[in-house]
Amino acid sequence: MNIPEMAADTDARIIPIKGKPKSGRVWKTDKSKFSSMCQVKPLKLNWSKKLELRQERKNLLSHVSEIKERKQREKELWKQTRRENIERKRENEIKSEIVQVITNTAKLRRMRKKDLKMIRKRDTNPKPT
């Protein structure tokens, strides 16, 4: 009885016996080609299920975009109110400033550096509204 006949009867592949590798790495196995790997076909959906999933995805994306737009509008509104508050605060500071007009410019030469830092140029004539 030949070995191939016995293999045909038992329906098993004949695996050649190999000895210990020369490198000593017995845990390493022979590599197989990528094309010989078992390929699994993806599940196919019927047309109505595909359309349903597509519509669901479309609805989800539109909902996400609405949320993003709303957040963006809220952020823009917050930025706008913040700008207005800063502008109002600056205007109020200018209104509440105590102003002393220096007519004698010789005083400026006599002032110390600290005092000169405090001096700011301002337009004393308000803009007509």
mmCIF file of N, CA and C in Angstrom:
data_model
loop_
_atom_site.group_PDB
_atom_site.id
_atom_site.type_symbol
_atom_site.label_atom_id
_atom_site.label_comp_id
_atom_site.label_asym_id
_atom_site.label_seq_id
_atom_site.Cartn_x
_atom_site.Cartn_y
_atom_site.Cartn_z
ATOM 1 N N MET A 1 0.846 -1.187 0.000
ATOM 2 C CA MET A 1 0.000 0.000 0.000
ATOM 3 C C MET A 1 0.881 1.236 0.000
ATOM 4 N N ASN A 2 0.623 2.080 -0.985
ATOM 5 C CA ASN A 2 1.403 3.305 -1.104
ATOM 6 C C ASN A 2 0.880 4.377 -0.155
ATOM 7 N N ILE A 3 1.751 5.324 0.151
ATOM 8 C CA ILE A 3 1.356 6.433 1.039
ATOM 9 C C ILE A 3 0.336 7.343 0.354
ATOM 10 N N PRO A 4 0.486 7.639 -0.953
ATOM 11 C CA PRO A 4 -0.535 8.470 -1.592
ATOM 12 C C PRO A 4 -1.898 7.820 -1.606
ATOM 13 N N GLU A 5 -1.976 6.486 -1.754
ATOM 14 C CA GLU A 5 -3.274 5.817 -1.739
ATOM 15 C C GLU A 5 -3.945 5.959 -0.389
ATOM 16 N N MET A 6 -3.156 5.819 0.667
ATOM 17 C CA MET A 6 -3.705 5.938 2.005
ATOM 18 C C MET A 6 -4.199 7.366 2.241
ATOM 19 N N ALA A 7 -3.476 8.341 1.703
ATOM 20 C CA ALA A 7 -3.864 9.740 1.867
ATOM 21 C C ALA A 7 -5.163 10.016 1.129
ATOM 22 N N ALA A 8 -5.341 9.374 -0.022
ATOM 23 C CA ALA A 8 -6.563 9.565 -0.784
ATOM 24 C C ALA A 8 -7.741 8.952 -0.056
ATOM 25 N N ASP A 9 -7.500 7.829 0.610
ATOM 26 C CA ASP A 9 -8.584 7.175 1.346
ATOM 27 C C ASP A 9 -9.029 8.011 2.554
ATOM 28 N N THR A 10 -8.090 8.574 3.264
ATOM 29 C CA THR A 10 -8.432 9.331 4.481
ATOM 30 C C THR A 10 -8.762 10.782 4.174
ATOM 31 N N ASP A 11 -8.569 11.192 2.946
ATOM 32 C CA ASP A 11 -8.882 12.558 2.509
ATOM 33 C C ASP A 11 -8.097 13.604 3.323
ATOM 34 N N ALA A 12 -6.825 13.338 3.557
ATOM 35 C CA ALA A 12 -5.953 14.262 4.279
ATOM 36 C C ALA A 12 -4.763 14.594 3.398
ATOM 37 N N ARG A 13 -4.208 15.774 3.608
ATOM 38 C CA ARG A 13 -3.036 16.169 2.829
ATOM 39 C C ARG A 13 -1.791 15.522 3.414
ATOM 40 N N ILE A 14 -0.847 15.254 2.553
ATOM 41 C CA ILE A 14 0.419 14.695 3.010
ATOM 42 C C ILE A 14 1.328 15.869 3.351
ATOM 43 N N ILE A 15 1.739 15.942 4.589
ATOM 44 C CA ILE A 15 2.640 16.989 5.025
ATOM 45 C C ILE A 15 4.016 16.370 5.167
ATOM 46 N N PRO A 16 4.984 16.891 4.408
ATOM 47 C CA PRO A 16 6.322 16.277 4.499
ATOM 48 C C PRO A 16 6.905 16.520 5.889
ATOM 49 N N ILE A 17 7.589 15.513 6.394
ATOM 50 C CA ILE A 17 8.198 15.610 7.715
ATOM 51 C C ILE A 17 9.479 16.415 7.583
ATOM 52 N N LYS A 18 9.598 17.394 8.447
ATOM 53 C CA LYS A 18 10.793 18.227 8.415
ATOM 54 C C LYS A 18 11.501 18.086 9.739
ATOM 55 N N GLY A 19 12.775 18.185 9.682
ATOM 56 C CA GLY A 19 13.572 18.089 10.903
ATOM 57 C C GLY A 19 13.655 19.435 11.604
ATOM 58 N N LYS A 20 14.521 19.510 12.564
ATOM 59 C CA LYS A 20 14.731 20.729 13.342
ATOM 60 C C LYS A 20 15.454 21.743 12.458
ATOM 61 N N PRO A 21 15.015 23.001 12.439
ATOM 62 C CA PRO A 21 15.698 24.003 11.608
ATOM 63 C C PRO A 21 17.141 24.214 12.057
ATOM 64 N N LYS A 22 17.966 24.570 11.091
ATOM 65 C CA LYS A 22 19.381 24.763 11.376
ATOM 66 C C LYS A 22 19.599 25.931 12.335
ATOM 67 N N SER A 23 18.707 26.949 12.217
ATOM 68 C CA SER A 23 18.830 28.127 13.080
ATOM 69 C C SER A 23 18.471 27.815 14.526
ATOM 70 N N GLY A 24 17.732 26.748 14.739
ATOM 71 C CA GLY A 24 17.313 26.401 16.092
ATOM 72 C C GLY A 24 15.997 27.029 16.485
ATOM 73 N N ARG A 25 15.418 27.793 15.618
ATOM 74 C CA ARG A 25 14.138 28.458 15.918
ATOM 75 C C ARG A 25 13.002 27.527 15.520
ATOM 76 N N VAL A 26 12.627 26.672 16.421
ATOM 77 C CA VAL A 26 11.627 25.653 16.124
ATOM 78 C C VAL A 26 10.214 26.224 16.114
ATOM 79 N N TRP A 27 10.013 27.402 16.693
ATOM 80 C CA TRP A 27 8.667 27.984 16.760
ATOM 81 C C TRP A 27 8.247 28.642 15.457
ATOM 82 N N LYS A 28 9.211 28.845 14.546
ATOM 83 C CA LYS A 28 8.883 29.502 13.281
ATOM 84 C C LYS A 28 8.303 28.480 12.315
ATOM 85 N N THR A 29 7.215 28.881 11.639
ATOM 86 C CA THR A 29 6.578 27.989 10.673
ATOM 87 C C THR A 29 6.810 28.504 9.267
ATOM 88 N N ASP A 30 6.537 27.651 8.303
ATOM 89 C CA ASP A 30 6.691 28.058 6.911
ATOM 90 C C ASP A 30 5.636 29.093 6.560
ATOM 91 N N LYS A 31 6.059 30.075 5.788
ATOM 92 C CA LYS A 31 5.123 31.122 5.376
ATOM 93 C C LYS A 31 4.313 30.645 4.183
ATOM 94 N N SER A 32 3.047 31.035 4.150
ATOM 95 C CA SER A 32 2.202 30.701 3.014
ATOM 96 C C SER A 32 1.945 31.968 2.213
ATOM 97 N N LYS A 33 1.654 31.815 0.938
ATOM 98 C CA LYS A 33 1.404 32.965 0.076
ATOM 99 C C LYS A 33 0.107 33.656 0.485
ATOM 100 N N PHE A 34 0.075 34.949 0.277
ATOM 101 C CA PHE A 34 -1.114 35.723 0.634
ATOM 102 C C PHE A 34 -2.324 35.265 -0.187
ATOM 103 N N SER A 35 -2.080 34.899 -1.436
ATOM 104 C CA SER A 35 -3.185 34.486 -2.305
ATOM 105 C C SER A 35 -3.802 33.159 -1.852
ATOM 106 N N SER A 36 -3.026 32.364 -1.108
ATOM 107 C CA SER A 36 -3.546 31.077 -0.666
ATOM 108 C C SER A 36 -4.377 31.190 0.611
ATOM 109 N N MET A 37 -4.377 32.367 1.208
ATOM 110 C CA MET A 37 -5.175 32.566 2.420
ATOM 111 C C MET A 37 -6.660 32.499 2.075
ATOM 112 N N CYS A 38 -7.447 32.119 3.062
ATOM 113 C CA CYS A 38 -8.885 31.986 2.853
ATOM 114 C C CYS A 38 -9.515 33.375 2.742
ATOM 115 N N GLN A 39 -10.142 33.666 1.644
ATOM 116 C CA GLN A 39 -10.783 34.958 1.451
ATOM 117 C C GLN A 39 -12.273 34.827 1.743
ATOM 118 N N VAL A 40 -12.769 35.718 2.600
ATOM 119 C CA VAL A 40 -14.181 35.679 2.964
ATOM 120 C C VAL A 40 -14.915 36.731 2.148
ATOM 121 N N LYS A 41 -15.965 36.311 1.473
ATOM 122 C CA LYS A 41 -16.747 37.264 0.690
ATOM 123 C C LYS A 41 -17.651 38.066 1.609
ATOM 124 N N PRO A 42 -17.791 39.363 1.350
ATOM 125 C CA PRO A 42 -18.669 40.164 2.205
ATOM 126 C C PRO A 42 -20.133 39.784 2.007
ATOM 127 N N LEU A 43 -20.919 40.002 3.024
ATOM 128 C CA LEU A 43 -22.342 39.692 2.914
ATOM 129 C C LEU A 43 -23.008 40.681 1.972
ATOM 130 N N LYS A 44 -23.849 40.181 1.118
ATOM 131 C CA LYS A 44 -24.536 41.054 0.169
ATOM 132 C C LYS A 44 -25.899 41.415 0.732
ATOM 133 N N LEU A 45 -26.210 42.712 0.649
ATOM 134 C CA LEU A 45 -27.508 43.186 1.124
ATOM 135 C C LEU A 45 -28.457 43.334 -0.055
ATOM 136 N N ASN A 46 -29.729 43.173 0.216
ATOM 137 C CA ASN A 46 -30.685 43.390 -0.866
ATOM 138 C C ASN A 46 -30.881 44.900 -1.072
ATOM 139 N N TRP A 47 -31.483 45.249 -2.178
ATOM 140 C CA TRP A 47 -31.566 46.647 -2.603
ATOM 141 C C TRP A 47 -32.343 47.516 -1.613
ATOM 142 N N SER A 48 -33.450 47.014 -1.100
ATOM 143 C CA SER A 48 -34.251 47.813 -0.166
ATOM 144 C C SER A 48 -33.480 48.096 1.121
ATOM 145 N N LYS A 49 -32.724 47.108 1.583
ATOM 146 C CA LYS A 49 -31.915 47.301 2.801
ATOM 147 C C LYS A 49 -30.813 48.332 2.548
ATOM 148 N N LYS A 50 -30.227 48.256 1.346
ATOM 149 C CA LYS A 50 -29.195 49.226 0.976
ATOM 150 C C LYS A 50 -29.757 50.639 0.980
ATOM 151 N N LEU A 51 -30.928 50.814 0.364
ATOM 152 C CA LEU A 51 -31.559 52.139 0.314
ATOM 153 C C LEU A 51 -31.893 52.632 1.721
ATOM 154 N N GLU A 52 -32.366 51.727 2.560
ATOM 155 C CA GLU A 52 -32.722 52.078 3.933
ATOM 156 C C GLU A 52 -31.481 52.547 4.707
ATOM 157 N N LEU A 53 -30.390 51.804 4.571
ATOM 158 C CA LEU A 53 -29.141 52.184 5.238
ATOM 159 C C LEU A 53 -28.609 53.514 4.718
ATOM 160 N N ARG A 54 -28.733 53.716 3.402
ATOM 161 C CA ARG A 54 -28.272 54.963 2.792
ATOM 162 C C ARG A 54 -29.069 56.154 3.323
ATOM 163 N N GLN A 55 -30.398 55.979 3.403
ATOM 164 C CA GLN A 55 -31.271 57.042 3.904
ATOM 165 C C GLN A 55 -30.969 57.333 5.378
ATOM 166 N N GLU A 56 -30.746 56.275 6.150
ATOM 167 C CA GLU A 56 -30.424 56.430 7.578
ATOM 168 C C GLU A 56 -29.120 57.214 7.756
ATOM 169 N N ARG A 57 -28.139 56.870 6.937
ATOM 170 C CA ARG A 57 -26.842 57.571 6.982
ATOM 171 C C ARG A 57 -27.003 59.034 6.590
ATOM 172 N N LYS A 58 -27.816 59.276 5.564
ATOM 173 C CA LYS A 58 -28.060 60.645 5.108
ATOM 174 C C LYS A 58 -28.729 61.469 6.214
ATOM 175 N N ASN A 59 -29.718 60.888 6.873
ATOM 176 C CA ASN A 59 -30.398 61.571 7.975
ATOM 177 C C ASN A 59 -29.432 61.871 9.114
ATOM 178 N N LEU A 60 -28.599 60.889 9.425
ATOM 179 C CA LEU A 60 -27.624 61.060 10.505
ATOM 180 C C LEU A 60 -26.645 62.182 10.182
ATOM 181 N N LEU A 61 -26.142 62.199 8.949
ATOM 182 C CA LEU A 61 -25.203 63.241 8.540
ATOM 183 C C LEU A 61 -25.850 64.615 8.562
ATOM 184 N N SER A 62 -27.107 64.706 8.134
ATOM 185 C CA SER A 62 -27.789 66.002 8.163
ATOM 186 C C SER A 62 -27.998 66.471 9.601
ATOM 187 N N HIS A 63 -28.324 65.537 10.486
ATOM 188 C CA HIS A 63 -28.496 65.878 11.905
ATOM 189 C C HIS A 63 -27.172 66.378 12.505
ATOM 190 N N VAL A 64 -26.081 65.703 12.163
ATOM 191 C CA VAL A 64 -24.758 66.107 12.662
ATOM 192 C C VAL A 64 -24.405 67.499 12.140
ATOM 193 N N SER A 65 -24.685 67.750 10.867
ATOM 194 C CA SER A 65 -24.363 69.064 10.295
ATOM 195 C C SER A 65 -25.210 70.162 10.939
ATOM 196 N N GLU A 66 -26.480 69.866 11.252
ATOM 197 C CA GLU A 66 -27.334 70.847 11.945
ATOM 198 C C GLU A 66 -26.767 71.190 13.320
ATOM 199 N N ILE A 67 -26.321 70.163 14.038
ATOM 200 C CA ILE A 67 -25.735 70.391 15.368
ATOM 201 C C ILE A 67 -24.478 71.247 15.252
ATOM 202 N N LYS A 68 -23.641 70.942 14.258
ATOM 203 C CA LYS A 68 -22.414 71.716 14.053
ATOM 204 C C LYS A 68 -22.738 73.172 13.729
ATOM 205 N N GLU A 69 -23.721 73.388 12.852
ATOM 206 C CA GLU A 69 -24.115 74.752 12.483
ATOM 207 C C GLU A 69 -24.638 75.511 13.698
ATOM 208 N N ARG A 70 -25.465 74.842 14.523
ATOM 209 C CA ARG A 70 -26.005 75.488 15.715
ATOM 210 C C ARG A 70 -24.881 75.892 16.680
ATOM 211 N N LYS A 71 -23.931 74.983 16.879
ATOM 212 C CA LYS A 71 -22.794 75.292 17.756
ATOM 213 C C LYS A 71 -21.983 76.456 17.197
ATOM 214 N N GLN A 72 -21.802 76.465 15.883
ATOM 215 C CA GLN A 72 -21.045 77.544 15.236
ATOM 216 C C GLN A 72 -21.760 78.878 15.413
ATOM 217 N N ARG A 73 -23.102 78.879 15.248
ATOM 218 C CA ARG A 73 -23.870 80.115 15.432
ATOM 219 C C ARG A 73 -23.771 80.608 16.873
ATOM 220 N N GLU A 74 -23.886 79.667 17.831
ATOM 221 C CA GLU A 74 -23.781 80.052 19.242
ATOM 222 C C GLU A 74 -22.409 80.634 19.550
ATOM 223 N N LYS A 75 -21.384 80.024 18.984
ATOM 224 C CA LYS A 75 -20.019 80.513 19.195
ATOM 225 C C LYS A 75 -19.847 81.908 18.605
ATOM 226 N N GLU A 76 -20.376 82.105 17.401
ATOM 227 C CA GLU A 76 -20.306 83.420 16.744
ATOM 228 C C GLU A 76 -21.051 84.471 17.566
ATOM 229 N N LEU A 77 -22.223 84.112 18.057
ATOM 230 C CA LEU A 77 -23.013 85.028 18.893
ATOM 231 C C LEU A 77 -22.252 85.390 20.165
ATOM 232 N N TRP A 78 -21.642 84.388 20.784
ATOM 233 C CA TRP A 78 -20.859 84.637 21.993
ATOM 234 C C TRP A 78 -19.693 85.577 21.703
ATOM 235 N N LYS A 79 -19.002 85.348 20.570
ATOM 236 C CA LYS A 79 -17.882 86.219 20.176
ATOM 237 C C LYS A 79 -18.364 87.645 19.957
ATOM 238 N N GLN A 80 -19.513 87.779 19.286
ATOM 239 C CA GLN A 80 -20.060 89.113 18.995
ATOM 240 C C GLN A 80 -20.402 89.847 20.288
ATOM 241 N N THR A 81 -21.080 89.162 21.219
ATOM 242 C CA THR A 81 -21.429 89.818 22.483
ATOM 243 C C THR A 81 -20.173 90.171 23.265
ATOM 244 N N ARG A 82 -19.174 89.317 23.212
ATOM 245 C CA ARG A 82 -17.902 89.594 23.900
ATOM 246 C C ARG A 82 -17.246 90.843 23.317
ATOM 247 N N ARG A 83 -17.219 90.944 21.977
ATOM 248 C CA ARG A 83 -16.651 92.143 21.331
ATOM 249 C C ARG A 83 -17.403 93.393 21.753
ATOM 250 N N GLU A 84 -18.739 93.299 21.753
ATOM 251 C CA GLU A 84 -19.558 94.452 22.144
ATOM 252 C C GLU A 84 -19.280 94.852 23.593
ATOM 253 N N ASN A 85 -19.165 93.852 24.483
ATOM 254 C CA ASN A 85 -18.883 94.150 25.884
ATOM 255 C C ASN A 85 -17.525 94.815 26.059
ATOM 256 N N ILE A 86 -16.539 94.341 25.347
ATOM 257 C CA ILE A 86 -15.200 94.942 25.438
ATOM 258 C C ILE A 86 -15.236 96.369 24.925
ATOM 259 N N GLU A 87 -15.929 96.573 23.808
ATOM 260 C CA GLU A 87 -16.040 97.926 23.231
ATOM 261 C C GLU A 87 -16.767 98.863 24.198
ATOM 262 N N ARG A 88 -17.869 98.389 24.779
ATOM 263 C CA ARG A 88 -18.631 99.194 25.730
ATOM 264 C C ARG A 88 -17.779 99.547 26.955
ATOM 265 N N LYS A 89 -17.025 98.568 27.432
ATOM 266 C CA LYS A 89 -16.158 98.786 28.587
ATOM 267 C C LYS A 89 -15.102 99.843 28.280
ATOM 268 N N ARG A 90 -14.508 99.751 27.079
ATOM 269 C CA ARG A 90 -13.489 100.736 26.674
ATOM 270 C C ARG A 90 -14.095 102.132 26.591
ATOM 271 N N GLU A 91 -15.283 102.221 26.009
ATOM 272 C CA GLU A 91 -15.951 103.524 25.907
ATOM 273 C C GLU A 91 -16.259 104.089 27.294
ATOM 274 N N ASN A 92 -16.729 103.234 28.197
ATOM 275 C CA ASN A 92 -17.037 103.691 29.555
ATOM 276 C C ASN A 92 -15.782 104.144 30.300
ATOM 277 N N GLU A 93 -14.673 103.432 30.082
ATOM 278 C CA GLU A 93 -13.416 103.858 30.699
ATOM 279 C C GLU A 93 -12.996 105.229 30.191
ATOM 280 N N ILE A 94 -13.154 105.451 28.896
ATOM 281 C CA ILE A 94 -12.788 106.751 28.321
ATOM 282 C C ILE A 94 -13.689 107.844 28.884
ATOM 283 N N LYS A 95 -14.986 107.549 29.025
ATOM 284 C CA LYS A 95 -15.928 108.530 29.570
ATOM 285 C C LYS A 95 -15.599 108.883 31.022
ATOM 286 N N SER A 96 -15.208 107.877 31.804
ATOM 287 C CA SER A 96 -14.995 108.098 33.235
ATOM 288 C C SER A 96 -13.584 108.573 33.579
ATOM 289 N N GLU A 97 -12.750 108.788 32.567
ATOM 290 C CA GLU A 97 -11.394 109.254 32.838
ATOM 291 C C GLU A 97 -11.403 110.647 33.437
ATOM 292 N N ILE A 98 -10.453 110.861 34.329
ATOM 293 C CA ILE A 98 -10.253 112.206 34.877
ATOM 294 C C ILE A 98 -9.197 112.860 33.999
ATOM 295 N N VAL A 99 -9.580 113.939 33.374
ATOM 296 C CA VAL A 99 -8.722 114.591 32.384
ATOM 297 C C VAL A 99 -8.202 115.906 32.959
ATOM 298 N N GLN A 100 -6.914 116.092 32.771
ATOM 299 C CA GLN A 100 -6.303 117.364 33.161
ATOM 300 C C GLN A 100 -5.497 117.834 31.961
ATOM 301 N N VAL A 101 -5.867 118.952 31.418
ATOM 302 C CA VAL A 101 -5.223 119.470 30.223
ATOM 303 C C VAL A 101 -3.934 120.165 30.637
ATOM 304 N N ILE A 102 -2.831 119.794 29.968
ATOM 305 C CA ILE A 102 -1.540 120.442 30.231
ATOM 306 C C ILE A 102 -1.347 121.511 29.172
ATOM 307 N N THR A 103 -1.413 122.763 29.620
ATOM 308 C CA THR A 103 -1.213 123.885 28.683
ATOM 309 C C THR A 103 0.242 124.311 28.677
ATOM 310 N N ASN A 104 0.891 124.224 29.827
ATOM 311 C CA ASN A 104 2.296 124.599 29.927
ATOM 312 C C ASN A 104 3.144 123.369 29.603
ATOM 313 N N THR A 105 3.778 123.358 28.440
ATOM 314 C CA THR A 105 4.565 122.189 28.012
ATOM 315 C C THR A 105 5.908 122.102 28.732
ATOM 316 N N ALA A 106 6.293 123.157 29.402
ATOM 317 C CA ALA A 106 7.550 123.112 30.168
ATOM 318 C C ALA A 106 7.431 122.140 31.341
ATOM 319 N N LYS A 107 6.205 121.906 31.812
ATOM 320 C CA LYS A 107 5.980 120.950 32.900
ATOM 321 C C LYS A 107 6.386 119.544 32.489
ATOM 322 N N LEU A 108 6.187 119.237 31.231
ATOM 323 C CA LEU A 108 6.515 117.904 30.727
ATOM 324 C C LEU A 108 8.010 117.619 30.865
ATOM 325 N N ARG A 109 8.846 118.650 30.654
ATOM 326 C CA ARG A 109 10.290 118.463 30.755
ATOM 327 C C ARG A 109 10.718 118.263 32.204
ATOM 328 N N ARG A 110 9.958 118.842 33.141
ATOM 329 C CA ARG A 110 10.318 118.728 34.557
ATOM 330 C C ARG A 110 9.827 117.412 35.180
ATOM 331 N N MET A 111 8.911 116.736 34.533
ATOM 332 C CA MET A 111 8.321 115.519 35.098
ATOM 333 C C MET A 111 9.329 114.377 35.124
ATOM 334 N N ARG A 112 9.082 113.453 36.068
ATOM 335 C CA ARG A 112 9.900 112.251 36.149
ATOM 336 C C ARG A 112 9.384 111.228 35.126
ATOM 337 N N LYS A 113 10.193 110.192 34.947
ATOM 338 C CA LYS A 113 9.823 109.168 33.952
ATOM 339 C C LYS A 113 8.520 108.464 34.326
ATOM 340 N N LYS A 114 8.333 108.175 35.618
ATOM 341 C CA LYS A 114 7.111 107.496 36.064
ATOM 342 C C LYS A 114 5.879 108.337 35.751
ATOM 343 N N ASP A 115 5.996 109.641 35.974
ATOM 344 C CA ASP A 115 4.863 110.531 35.691
ATOM 345 C C ASP A 115 4.599 110.616 34.191
ATOM 346 N N LEU A 116 5.667 110.598 33.406
ATOM 347 C CA LEU A 116 5.499 110.682 31.948
ATOM 348 C C LEU A 116 4.808 109.428 31.392
ATOM 349 N N LYS A 117 5.043 108.298 32.061
ATOM 350 C CA LYS A 117 4.391 107.062 31.608
ATOM 351 C C LYS A 117 2.884 107.129 31.802
ATOM 352 N N MET A 118 2.451 107.884 32.794
ATOM 353 C CA MET A 118 1.022 107.986 33.091
ATOM 354 C C MET A 118 0.283 108.882 32.101
ATOM 355 N N ILE A 119 1.004 109.736 31.404
ATOM 356 C CA ILE A 119 0.373 110.695 30.491
ATOM 357 C C ILE A 119 -0.043 109.991 29.208
ATOM 358 N N ARG A 120 -1.272 110.246 28.794
ATOM 359 C CA ARG A 120 -1.807 109.713 27.536
ATOM 360 C C ARG A 120 -2.400 110.872 26.738
ATOM 361 N N LYS A 121 -2.233 110.801 25.447
ATOM 362 C CA LYS A 121 -2.839 111.824 24.589
ATOM 363 C C LYS A 121 -4.270 111.430 24.307
ATOM 364 N N ARG A 122 -5.177 112.378 24.453
ATOM 365 C CA ARG A 122 -6.594 112.123 24.209
ATOM 366 C C ARG A 122 -7.185 113.279 23.413
ATOM 367 N N ASP A 123 -8.206 112.950 22.675
ATOM 368 C CA ASP A 123 -8.964 113.979 21.974
ATOM 369 C C ASP A 123 -10.049 114.468 22.950
ATOM 370 N N THR A 124 -9.928 115.671 23.368
ATOM 371 C CA THR A 124 -10.877 116.188 24.367
ATOM 372 C C THR A 124 -12.201 116.598 23.749
ATOM 373 N N ASN A 125 -12.213 116.799 22.433
ATOM 374 C CA ASN A 125 -13.468 117.166 21.754
ATOM 375 C C ASN A 125 -14.190 115.893 21.335
ATOM 376 N N PRO A 126 -15.346 115.606 21.928
ATOM 377 C CA PRO A 126 -16.075 114.401 21.558
ATOM 378 C C PRO A 126 -16.613 114.495 20.134
ATOM 379 N N LYS A 127 -16.786 113.318 19.513
ATOM 380 C CA LYS A 127 -17.314 113.262 18.140
ATOM 381 C C LYS A 127 -18.805 113.608 18.163
ATOM 382 N N PRO A 128 -19.220 114.445 17.225
ATOM 383 C CA PRO A 128 -20.665 114.757 17.154
ATOM 384 C C PRO A 128 -21.436 113.527 16.663
ATOM 385 N N THR A 129 -22.542 113.240 17.341
ATOM 386 C CA THR A 129 -23.344 112.072 16.950
ATOM 387 C C THR A 129 -24.608 112.467 16.238
#
